[in-house]
Amino acid sequence: SVAAAGRALKTEQASVTIDIKNRPIFTEDDISRFELQAVQQAQHQLLQAKDDGKTSHYYCVGYSVLHYRLDGELIGSLLDQQGDEANVEVIATFLPRVVVESLLAALKRANLEMEALTLEPIAAINVLIPATMRRLNIALVDIGAGTSDIAITDNSTIVAYGMVPTAGDEITEALSDHYLLDFPVAEITKRQMHTNEEIAIQDILGFETLFPREEVLQAIYPAIVNLAEAIGKEILQLNNNVTPKAVMLVGGGSLTPNLTTELCKILNLPENRVAVRDVDAIQNLTKEAHIPVTPELVTPIGIAIAAKKAPTKIT
């Protein structure tokens, strides 16, 4: 089971209405087929909106139901319902064929086959922000190495997905440039900043120097601010230029020093409204004592749960 990052992500909103007079009550299979009709409509809209001749090469990598309606009235679920007319509205996410096929090729090289596919923020939001919490306007950001993937909740549903091509690698590159480090060495140095007060750095010329953590932090602070600005601006754009009530950060990049502080400044939020969340925040989760409590594990656990609950099959 795999989650794709949101690079080159396309999102479309679509709704489908059907006549349900004189038909049996809705079952779970009926609802799934109904939702997929709306996803197909979203894909059709995506193709119509583009004229570059390549837009048919998109895969749906996940979707969320925005609303169900029965006879024109909002309803929490269509299960076991009857009426005259039913409507479902979804937000569907699509990735170019080349992205999905690259994932398939990587799995094949590792002698694996793809069973299910979802999107990283969908996987994370399913375990961190349950349906009962989605009435609140919350932004969830999964900060990885190459991308920061974003999902927004409001009015009891997921209202937007997005991404910025800025994440943990920018911090590593800033360390590499400032201290003349090989990229893998800079990556190790970056991780030391989370735990060590003094950091030993050996540059490409072989000189090793011990630096205070604060001095290293000041050297890369512009990169931290740039990362926070990129994420903050995308959150505001996805949320119709309204500051959300809170922001949750997951993924390895969320451990970037002072990132939460800078996000608070950009979004004009108090410091207790932007937080890094780890696996302890996942409801009804039990784990072995040796498994570390880190934000890196939130999305993998979400992938496993999403794969069983509502997998997207690639054929």
XYZ file of C-alpha atoms in Angstrom:
315
model
C 0.000 0.000 0.000
C 1.423 3.326 -1.128
C 0.832 7.038 -0.633
C 1.969 9.472 -3.286
C 3.275 12.948 -2.563
C 1.282 15.787 -4.054
C 3.783 16.970 -6.663
C 1.865 17.958 -9.844
C -1.388 17.334 -7.975
C -4.683 18.323 -9.604
C -7.918 18.636 -7.652
C -11.466 18.831 -8.962
C -14.812 19.229 -7.234
C -17.836 17.503 -8.788
C -21.338 16.407 -7.890
C -23.795 13.850 -9.259
C -27.550 13.666 -8.737
C -29.633 10.542 -9.378
C -33.317 9.685 -9.242
C -33.956 7.112 -6.502
C -37.747 6.878 -6.647
C -39.106 3.344 -6.293
C -35.700 1.810 -5.686
C -34.405 -0.179 -2.691
C -32.733 1.564 0.238
C -29.070 2.538 -0.173
C -26.478 -0.078 0.723
C -22.749 0.513 1.226
C -22.051 -0.835 -2.286
C -24.650 1.563 -3.737
C -22.973 4.487 -1.987
C -19.510 3.462 -3.253
C -20.773 3.251 -6.844
C -22.503 6.603 -6.434
C -19.315 8.247 -5.157
C -17.313 6.806 -8.057
C -19.781 8.373 -10.498
C -18.906 11.739 -8.963
C -15.169 10.947 -9.224
C -15.649 10.134 -12.926
C -17.437 13.461 -13.335
C -14.488 15.203 -11.678
C -12.098 13.502 -14.087
C -14.270 14.570 -17.016
C -14.153 18.179 -15.774
C -10.369 17.975 -15.477
C -10.052 16.817 -19.065
C -12.371 19.536 -20.321
C -10.446 22.230 -18.455
C -7.158 21.337 -20.167
C -6.239 21.600 -23.827
C -2.638 20.344 -23.906
C -3.609 16.926 -25.269
C -2.027 15.052 -22.365
C -4.642 15.462 -19.671
C -6.191 12.035 -20.243
C -3.031 10.642 -18.640
C -4.159 11.213 -15.052
C -4.930 8.722 -12.299
C -7.266 9.418 -9.396
C -5.239 8.853 -6.232
C -7.961 9.602 -3.715
C -11.142 11.495 -3.033
C -13.183 12.839 -0.136
C -16.935 13.262 0.101
C -17.892 16.882 0.723
C -21.657 16.427 1.125
C -24.503 14.006 0.695
C -27.983 15.364 -0.021
C -31.325 13.602 0.063
C -34.216 15.421 -1.636
C -32.175 18.615 -1.548
C -31.351 18.465 2.172
C -27.914 17.811 3.638
C -27.605 14.403 5.283
C -24.737 12.730 7.114
C -25.051 9.399 5.304
C -27.187 7.843 2.569
C -26.918 4.389 4.118
C -30.366 2.797 4.561
C -32.066 5.918 3.182
C -34.904 6.257 0.678
C -36.331 9.271 -1.120
C -36.866 10.850 -4.505
C -33.430 12.291 -5.334
C -29.904 11.752 -4.011
C -26.830 13.908 -4.548
C -23.174 13.425 -3.685
C -20.412 16.047 -3.958
C -16.750 15.032 -3.866
C -13.301 16.577 -4.079
C -11.078 14.248 -6.114
C -7.298 14.326 -6.451
C -5.408 13.323 -9.587
C -1.742 12.783 -10.421
C -0.118 12.568 -13.864
C 0.377 9.077 -15.221
C 4.169 9.489 -15.167
C 4.135 9.971 -11.363
C 2.030 6.895 -10.698
C 3.942 4.758 -13.184
C 7.229 5.796 -11.557
C 5.858 4.523 -8.248
C 4.868 1.262 -9.905
C 8.336 0.916 -11.437
C 10.022 1.512 -8.065
C 7.834 -1.137 -6.438
C 8.572 -3.593 -9.228
C 12.301 -3.060 -8.752
C 11.793 -4.044 -5.103
C 9.764 -7.136 -6.132
C 6.545 -5.632 -4.787
C 3.126 -5.013 -6.316
C 0.822 -2.101 -5.563
C -2.319 -3.155 -3.719
C -3.731 0.285 -2.953
C -2.826 3.929 -3.566
C -3.726 7.066 -1.676
C -2.383 10.594 -1.222
C -0.082 11.443 1.694
C -2.285 14.142 3.266
C -5.361 11.892 2.875
C -3.548 9.125 4.743
C -2.436 11.476 7.514
C -5.745 13.282 7.913
C -7.696 10.035 8.199
C -5.846 9.132 11.401
C -5.210 12.567 12.918
C -8.440 14.434 12.174
C -11.447 12.098 12.462
C -14.821 13.073 11.005
C -15.983 14.365 14.393
C -13.163 16.951 14.385
C -13.641 18.178 10.812
C -16.269 20.769 11.706
C -13.238 22.839 12.768
C -11.162 24.758 10.234
C -7.827 22.942 10.586
C -4.818 22.648 8.268
C -2.739 19.470 8.263
C 0.720 19.617 6.668
C 2.823 16.537 5.896
C 6.376 17.859 5.466
C 8.627 15.334 3.789
C 11.896 15.692 1.927
C 10.773 17.138 -1.402
C 7.189 18.291 -0.858
C 4.932 19.646 1.855
C 1.445 18.231 1.326
C -1.536 20.086 2.770
C -5.161 19.234 3.578
C -7.773 21.619 4.988
C -10.892 20.682 6.971
C -13.970 22.812 7.633
C -17.736 22.369 7.985
C -17.398 18.658 8.834
C -15.474 17.725 5.682
C -12.153 18.048 3.839
C -12.445 21.159 1.694
C -9.057 21.383 -0.076
C -5.801 19.609 -0.897
C -2.578 21.215 -2.041
C 1.201 21.092 -1.932
C 4.351 23.176 -2.141
C 7.597 21.834 -3.666
C 9.524 23.036 -0.611
C 10.312 20.786 2.342
C 13.125 19.261 4.394
C 15.641 19.082 1.539
C 15.799 22.893 1.417
C 17.065 22.915 5.004
C 19.629 20.231 4.179
C 20.796 22.200 1.147
C 21.182 25.352 3.243
C 23.448 23.456 5.652
C 25.367 21.979 2.734
C 25.939 25.385 1.126
C 26.913 27.214 4.301
C 29.301 24.633 5.744
C 30.546 23.002 2.490
C 29.040 19.597 3.288
C 28.250 16.593 1.180
C 24.461 16.242 1.043
C 24.281 12.992 3.117
C 26.531 14.580 5.755
C 24.317 17.675 5.803
C 21.280 15.430 6.309
C 22.903 13.799 9.357
C 23.868 17.251 10.682
C 20.280 18.469 10.306
C 18.977 15.563 12.381
C 21.562 16.235 15.097
C 20.058 19.702 15.551
C 16.956 18.111 17.016
C 18.864 16.404 19.833
C 22.359 17.903 20.284
C 23.416 21.199 21.824
C 26.796 21.010 20.062
C 27.173 19.716 16.520
C 30.342 18.288 14.978
C 30.600 19.195 11.292
C 33.209 17.821 8.863
C 33.306 19.681 5.557
C 34.337 18.374 2.122
C 37.937 19.510 2.764
C 38.232 17.265 5.807
C 38.130 19.983 8.486
C 36.014 19.060 11.495
C 34.650 21.798 13.745
C 32.312 21.798 16.752
C 29.557 24.411 16.490
C 26.931 25.445 19.062
C 23.430 24.492 17.936
C 22.273 28.126 17.992
C 25.060 29.193 15.633
C 24.101 26.486 13.128
C 20.460 27.448 13.499
C 21.194 31.097 12.687
C 23.131 30.064 9.580
C 20.133 28.238 8.110
C 17.393 30.473 9.517
C 16.574 32.128 6.155
C 15.817 28.661 4.722
C 13.524 27.908 7.688
C 11.675 31.185 7.128
C 11.334 30.424 3.392
C 9.856 26.993 4.184
C 7.388 28.491 6.659
C 6.398 31.217 4.176
C 5.797 28.717 1.365
C 3.599 26.530 3.577
C 1.782 29.477 5.159
C 0.946 31.130 1.825
C -0.378 27.860 0.383
C -2.546 27.270 3.473
C -4.056 30.752 3.108
C -4.654 30.279 -0.615
C -6.366 26.910 -0.085
C -8.424 28.366 2.776
C -9.716 31.368 0.781
C -7.256 33.759 2.476
C -8.678 32.970 5.905
C -6.378 31.871 8.726
C -7.368 28.397 9.984
C -8.098 27.800 13.660
C -5.084 25.504 14.038
C -2.286 23.806 12.090
C -0.989 20.271 12.615
C 2.439 19.270 11.280
C 3.586 15.696 10.601
C 6.442 14.082 8.680
C 10.183 14.254 9.219
C 10.369 17.843 7.997
C 8.030 18.943 10.779
C 10.965 18.552 13.193
C 12.741 21.511 11.550
C 13.786 23.820 14.426
C 11.600 26.916 14.989
C 9.316 26.048 12.056
C 6.189 26.205 14.217
C 7.222 29.622 15.555
C 7.673 31.051 12.050
C 4.376 29.566 10.857
C 2.607 31.251 13.770
C 4.031 34.610 12.662
C 2.992 34.134 9.032
C -0.521 32.923 9.853
C -0.934 35.325 12.803
C -1.772 32.459 15.143
C -0.869 32.079 18.830
C 1.968 29.628 19.477
C -0.342 27.003 20.961
C -2.289 26.731 17.681
C 0.540 25.294 15.546
C 1.922 21.964 16.719
C 3.878 18.911 15.600
C 1.775 15.768 16.068
C 3.149 12.265 16.480
C 1.681 8.765 16.712
C 0.422 9.406 20.252
C -2.205 11.677 18.669
C -3.746 8.763 16.723
C -6.908 7.553 18.413
C -7.317 3.853 19.292
C -3.724 3.024 18.354
C -1.688 0.507 20.335
C 2.010 0.000 19.699
C 4.963 -1.942 21.019
C 7.166 -0.118 23.529
C 10.232 -0.170 21.233
C 8.496 1.772 18.442
C 9.555 5.447 18.639
C 6.963 8.182 19.114
C 7.717 10.389 16.108
C 5.782 12.434 13.526
C 7.419 10.409 10.719
C 5.223 7.397 11.532
C 1.841 9.159 11.285
C 1.524 8.945 7.502
C 2.666 5.286 7.200
C 0.047 4.278 9.779
C -2.498 6.349 7.874
C -1.544 4.580 4.638
C -2.273 1.204 6.207
C -5.643 2.316 7.548
C -6.674 4.103 4.337
C -5.735 1.027 2.300
C -8.192 -1.106 4.232
C -10.997 1.434 4.558
C -11.175 3.035 1.125
C -8.395 1.895 -1.193
C -7.850 3.276 -4.673
C -6.934 0.427 -6.984
C -4.590 0.938 -9.922
C -5.155 -1.460 -12.812
